Amino acid sequence: MLPIRENIRTMAAYVPGFQPPDGEEWIKLNTNENPFPPSPDVVAAIRAELGDGTTLNKYPDPPSSAGRLTAAALYGVDPSRVILANGSDEIINNLIRAFCDAGDEIGMVQPSYSYYATLADIQSVRISRFELDNEGKIAGLPERFGGKIFFLTSPNAPLGITFTNDYIAELADRCDGILVVDEAYADFAEENALKLLDQQSNLVISRTLSKSYALAGMRLGLAIGPVAVIEALDKIRDHYNIDRLAQVAATAALKDQDYLRHCVEKICATREWFSTALRELNYLVIPSQGNFVFVLPPDRDSPRVYDELFKRKILVRFIVDGLRISIGSRSEMEICLAALKEIG
Ligand SMILES: *Cc1c(COP(=O)(O)O)cnc(C)c1O
């Protein structure tokens, strides 16, 4: 037998949300993508960089300096505290690689982003899962969490709830290792943890350009944290982790905050309209701070509703006994609502 590591041979692969082939007429509300295109500045920047293709034979700038400087200015931190990545998945992966030896422990909330566990499994890292209590706090967390990393998704996916900054600060204080606040959806939320960075020396925030910036197809994420953490991430990343087109896309996207706000406002307005309409259909809808809602149908038979939507070429995600429905365009959500009324 080939000497593939035991835990790789036996581990279950992460199953991403179904990506139907381009061109098929699905309404895709299963992976929290943005219904809008990215900023026109992004498209222009990619076109300019691509030109006639003659830059593509040269490697990109290894540290992605322009994007880092732009992100640092946007978040009001020194550039030494920011790193860009090939999706925030790369940030999560490299944090685990930087902090955890085989047998070490990470913590995460159940339910949250299950890919933390897959990436930990690959490194033979133990995973402690904690549920949320009725107040939205982490149940059963020891007074001191001795693991190397605790991953807190805020806003939580799939539930859409956020954690207050007071609570996040308390959690960071209770962690022996680092607290990573995965803010993939923070642009859709009222609050974020950026202002805690200066007071918590073990806090790292990760962001993605996949959701709010409508760039899931480019693979761009970033982390903001203590200089020592950023330096470690810089050592272990692929040296050319972000290609030329993605680098100019990142800079242009982060600079066009007006466009970001415009899209986010539309999505949040649609989220509120859709949530109210579903409650009128007797759905249980958790108030969401993300670009998705977590719902339970009146008969609580989520698999049935999932199947009925699937038959109508509407894709949502079935997670922990409920449905996570991404907020698409207003017209997509009107079609989804009409289907849910019909399904009953
Ligand atoms: C989408 C998502 C990610 C991954 O973001 P990428 O930048 O596309 O890799 C990470 N964390 C959470 C909670 C997400 O929902």
XYZ file of C-alpha atoms and ligand atoms in Angstrom:
359
model
C 0.000 0.000 0.000
C 1.174 3.539 -0.674
C 2.247 5.282 2.525
C -0.538 7.865 2.592
C -0.892 9.091 6.181
C -3.422 7.076 8.165
C -5.634 10.028 9.068
C -5.768 11.207 5.443
C -6.758 7.729 4.253
C -9.509 7.460 6.829
C -10.797 11.025 7.035
C -14.001 12.137 5.354
C -13.516 14.843 2.731
C -15.235 18.186 3.198
C -18.267 18.405 0.940
C -18.690 21.932 -0.448
C -22.155 23.182 -1.359
C -23.276 21.847 -4.732
C -21.968 23.963 -7.629
C -24.170 23.293 -10.654
C -22.435 23.694 -14.031
C -22.412 27.275 -15.329
C -25.277 27.914 -17.699
C -27.801 25.712 -15.914
C -30.778 27.680 -14.708
C -30.564 27.134 -10.984
C -31.405 29.670 -8.344
C -28.344 29.180 -6.226
C -28.943 30.005 -2.570
C -26.685 27.374 -1.009
C -23.192 28.864 -0.623
C -23.828 32.470 0.438
C -22.473 33.942 -2.755
C -23.319 37.512 -3.652
C -26.090 37.892 -6.273
C -24.387 40.991 -7.686
C -21.248 41.189 -9.797
C -18.127 42.645 -8.164
C -17.373 46.363 -8.413
C -16.861 47.587 -11.995
C -13.452 48.820 -10.775
C -12.514 45.190 -10.113
C -13.435 44.119 -13.616
C -11.514 47.081 -15.067
C -8.444 46.321 -12.930
C -8.409 42.667 -14.006
C -8.775 43.678 -17.662
C -5.935 46.187 -17.331
C -3.668 43.651 -15.620
C -4.487 40.976 -18.149
C -3.947 43.276 -21.132
C -2.757 41.112 -23.988
C -1.569 38.480 -21.552
C 2.076 39.451 -21.552
C 2.319 39.941 -17.780
C 1.157 36.418 -17.026
C 4.514 34.811 -17.748
C 5.948 36.648 -14.721
C 5.297 35.637 -11.117
C 3.131 37.954 -9.020
C 4.406 40.176 -6.179
C 5.075 37.582 -3.407
C 3.705 39.582 -0.434
C 0.779 41.118 -2.390
C 1.980 44.494 -1.121
C -0.601 46.720 -2.792
C -3.513 44.737 -1.419
C -1.978 44.656 2.050
C -1.468 48.404 2.112
C -5.032 48.949 0.949
C -6.441 46.594 3.584
C -4.290 48.160 6.307
C -5.541 51.642 5.421
C -9.130 50.424 5.299
C -8.977 48.768 8.715
C -6.760 51.428 10.298
C -3.878 49.129 11.238
C -0.189 48.988 10.399
C 0.516 46.922 7.246
C 2.670 44.584 9.348
C -0.564 43.363 10.924
C -2.321 42.345 7.696
C -1.885 39.405 5.333
C -3.753 38.533 2.155
C -4.617 34.952 1.291
C -5.980 32.697 -1.405
C -9.389 32.711 0.263
C -9.876 32.945 4.005
C -9.754 29.138 3.945
C -5.996 29.552 3.431
C -5.818 31.754 6.543
C -7.611 29.110 8.618
C -5.412 26.330 7.255
C -2.184 28.215 7.875
C -3.196 29.279 11.380
C -3.651 25.614 12.247
C -0.316 24.756 10.630
C 1.412 27.619 12.471
C 0.006 26.906 15.928
C -0.753 23.202 16.147
C 1.419 20.124 16.375
C -0.212 16.740 15.843
C -2.294 15.949 18.923
C -2.856 19.591 19.876
C -6.388 20.892 20.349
C -8.549 23.494 18.673
C -12.022 24.601 19.722
C -15.014 25.556 17.647
C -18.723 26.170 17.989
C -21.170 23.552 16.817
C -22.801 24.510 14.498
C -20.344 26.733 12.702
C -17.975 26.403 9.750
C -17.223 22.676 9.632
C -14.180 23.192 7.413
C -12.147 24.131 10.545
C -12.501 20.503 11.577
C -11.460 19.155 8.179
C -8.333 21.317 8.159
C -7.547 20.260 11.725
C -8.014 16.588 10.811
C -5.441 16.919 8.046
C -2.860 18.004 10.659
C -3.946 15.312 13.178
C -5.219 18.064 15.456
C -7.960 17.303 18.003
C -11.217 19.201 17.765
C -13.348 20.223 20.745
C -16.851 21.247 19.760
C -19.036 23.441 21.942
C -22.737 24.092 21.526
C -24.460 27.401 22.116
C -26.797 27.893 25.059
C -30.127 29.711 24.898
C -28.438 33.070 25.367
C -26.154 32.456 22.401
C -23.119 31.866 24.601
C -20.734 28.945 24.368
C -21.951 26.113 26.571
C -19.503 24.078 28.601
C -16.411 26.103 27.747
C -13.914 25.647 30.565
C -12.935 28.757 32.520
C -9.608 28.505 30.666
C -9.530 26.993 27.196
C -6.172 25.274 26.860
C -6.265 24.601 23.116
C -4.004 26.385 20.657
C -6.807 28.063 18.684
C -10.475 28.755 19.266
C -12.406 29.508 16.077
C -15.416 31.749 16.628
C -17.543 32.448 13.567
C -19.214 35.817 14.087
C -21.760 36.310 12.631
C -22.254 32.592 13.132
C -22.925 30.536 10.032
C -25.403 28.889 9.652
C -27.368 30.626 12.431
C -26.679 34.269 11.556
C -26.290 35.425 15.164
C -23.361 37.577 16.326
C -21.395 37.660 19.532
C -20.956 40.976 21.348
C -17.525 42.531 21.607
C -17.697 42.264 25.389
C -18.211 38.524 25.054
C -15.466 38.175 22.432
C -13.035 40.032 24.710
C -13.970 37.719 27.573
C -13.401 34.671 25.368
C -10.013 35.945 24.232
C -9.050 36.403 27.892
C -10.046 32.808 28.619
C -7.969 31.336 25.761
C -4.439 30.109 26.442
C -3.855 30.226 22.683
C -5.341 32.542 20.107
C -8.962 33.441 19.469
C -9.710 33.600 15.753
C -12.874 35.523 14.974
C -13.950 34.436 11.515
C -15.736 37.518 10.232
C -16.676 36.149 6.815
C -20.053 37.900 7.160
C -19.106 40.961 9.212
C -19.828 43.406 6.388
C -23.503 42.435 6.676
C -23.551 42.879 10.459
C -24.004 45.864 12.740
C -20.877 45.184 14.772
C -17.442 43.632 14.283
C -14.434 42.942 16.480
C -11.882 45.227 14.781
C -11.750 47.632 17.681
C -10.741 44.812 20.029
C -7.502 44.189 18.131
C -5.562 46.797 20.086
C -6.627 45.555 23.497
C -6.457 41.759 22.932
C -2.960 40.491 22.172
C -4.180 37.007 21.166
C -6.960 38.033 18.770
C -6.898 37.356 15.026
C -9.686 38.419 12.675
C -10.197 36.743 9.323
C -12.217 38.204 6.482
C -13.109 37.029 3.013
C -13.827 38.837 -0.238
C -16.013 35.922 -1.344
C -19.269 37.106 0.168
C -19.690 40.860 0.628
C -17.269 41.758 -2.198
C -18.824 39.251 -4.619
C -15.462 37.635 -5.403
C -15.972 33.974 -4.492
C -14.558 33.016 -7.872
C -11.276 34.896 -7.297
C -10.384 33.252 -3.946
C -9.346 36.153 -1.723
C -9.267 36.491 2.038
C -7.251 38.331 4.631
C -6.280 38.282 8.274
C -5.589 41.068 10.718
C -3.777 40.261 13.930
C -0.644 40.591 16.046
C 2.578 41.135 14.059
C 4.010 37.825 15.336
C 1.036 35.905 13.942
C 1.206 37.681 10.588
C 4.943 36.945 10.391
C 4.304 33.267 11.060
C 1.581 33.133 8.406
C 3.939 34.827 5.971
C 6.572 32.140 6.509
C 4.325 29.212 5.775
C 2.082 30.471 2.987
C 2.837 29.561 -0.615
C 5.216 32.299 -1.667
C 3.084 33.164 -4.705
C -0.232 32.488 -3.002
C -2.191 35.202 -4.805
C -2.054 35.406 -8.566
C -1.686 38.648 -10.492
C -5.336 38.990 -11.424
C -6.497 38.304 -7.879
C -4.019 40.839 -6.469
C -5.352 43.714 -8.560
C -8.907 42.522 -7.895
C -8.295 42.657 -4.131
C -6.933 46.189 -4.238
C -9.723 47.510 -6.458
C -12.443 45.780 -4.427
C -11.189 47.036 -1.063
C -10.883 50.581 -2.430
C -14.459 50.726 -3.706
C -16.250 51.000 -0.378
C -19.200 52.850 -1.930
C -19.996 49.853 -4.100
C -19.615 47.487 -1.131
C -22.045 49.554 0.948
C -24.504 49.747 -1.923
C -24.596 45.931 -2.377
C -24.671 45.227 1.345
C -27.596 47.599 1.880
C -29.602 45.919 -0.864
C -28.869 42.427 0.463
C -29.724 43.383 4.045
C -33.001 45.000 2.936
C -33.905 41.836 1.009
C -32.936 39.721 4.032
C -35.330 41.669 6.263
C -38.163 41.518 3.721
C -37.653 37.771 3.154
C -37.450 37.029 6.905
C -40.734 38.848 7.557
C -42.451 37.099 4.647
C -41.308 33.672 5.913
C -42.507 34.414 9.442
C -45.912 35.192 7.945
C -45.808 31.648 6.514
C -45.209 30.398 10.075
C -41.559 29.633 9.475
C -39.185 30.009 12.383
C -36.551 32.490 11.196
C -33.561 33.337 13.365
C -32.807 37.084 13.071
C -29.726 37.182 10.866
C -26.702 39.452 10.652
C -25.348 37.644 7.591
C -26.312 37.356 3.918
C -28.370 34.244 4.665
C -31.140 33.138 6.972
C -31.499 29.977 9.031
C -35.083 28.757 9.014
C -37.269 25.882 10.155
C -40.429 25.143 8.171
C -43.791 25.037 9.979
C -43.867 21.203 9.976
C -40.140 21.115 10.861
C -39.605 18.748 7.930
C -36.601 20.509 6.406
C -35.549 17.572 4.160
C -38.970 17.609 2.524
C -38.780 21.336 1.821
C -35.204 20.970 0.602
C -36.262 18.269 -1.886
C -39.251 20.277 -3.097
C -37.063 23.334 -3.673
C -34.474 21.156 -5.447
C -37.156 19.861 -7.832
C -37.869 23.501 -8.693
C -34.155 24.111 -9.318
C -33.737 26.191 -6.180
C -30.667 25.197 -4.190
C -30.442 25.838 -0.452
C -28.368 24.148 2.249
C -29.712 21.568 4.688
C -27.768 21.975 7.940
C -28.496 20.846 11.515
C -32.168 20.097 10.944
C -32.866 23.435 9.296
C -32.375 25.233 6.028
C -29.793 27.896 5.434
C -30.985 30.074 2.600
C -28.575 32.581 1.071
C -29.996 36.006 0.279
C -29.922 36.429 -3.466
C -31.389 39.231 -5.532
C -34.880 40.464 -4.704
C -36.302 38.641 -7.740
C -34.569 35.366 -6.830
C -35.995 35.618 -3.313
C -39.453 36.348 -4.688
C -39.252 33.134 -6.729
C -38.008 31.246 -3.673
C -40.836 32.644 -1.539
C -43.450 31.737 -4.136
C -42.041 28.207 -4.239
C -42.145 27.933 -0.437
C -45.792 29.050 -0.449
C -46.599 26.391 -3.032
C -44.675 23.702 -1.122
C -46.531 24.603 2.072
C -17.351 31.376 3.138
C -16.678 31.208 4.445
C -15.293 31.080 4.543
C -14.424 30.872 3.340
O -14.141 32.002 2.681
P -13.186 31.940 1.404
O -12.514 33.256 1.468
O -14.096 31.792 0.227
O -12.234 30.805 1.551
C -14.707 31.049 5.789
N -15.456 31.087 6.902
C -16.795 31.164 6.855
C -17.570 31.186 8.113
C -17.439 31.219 5.627
O -18.753 31.245 5.574
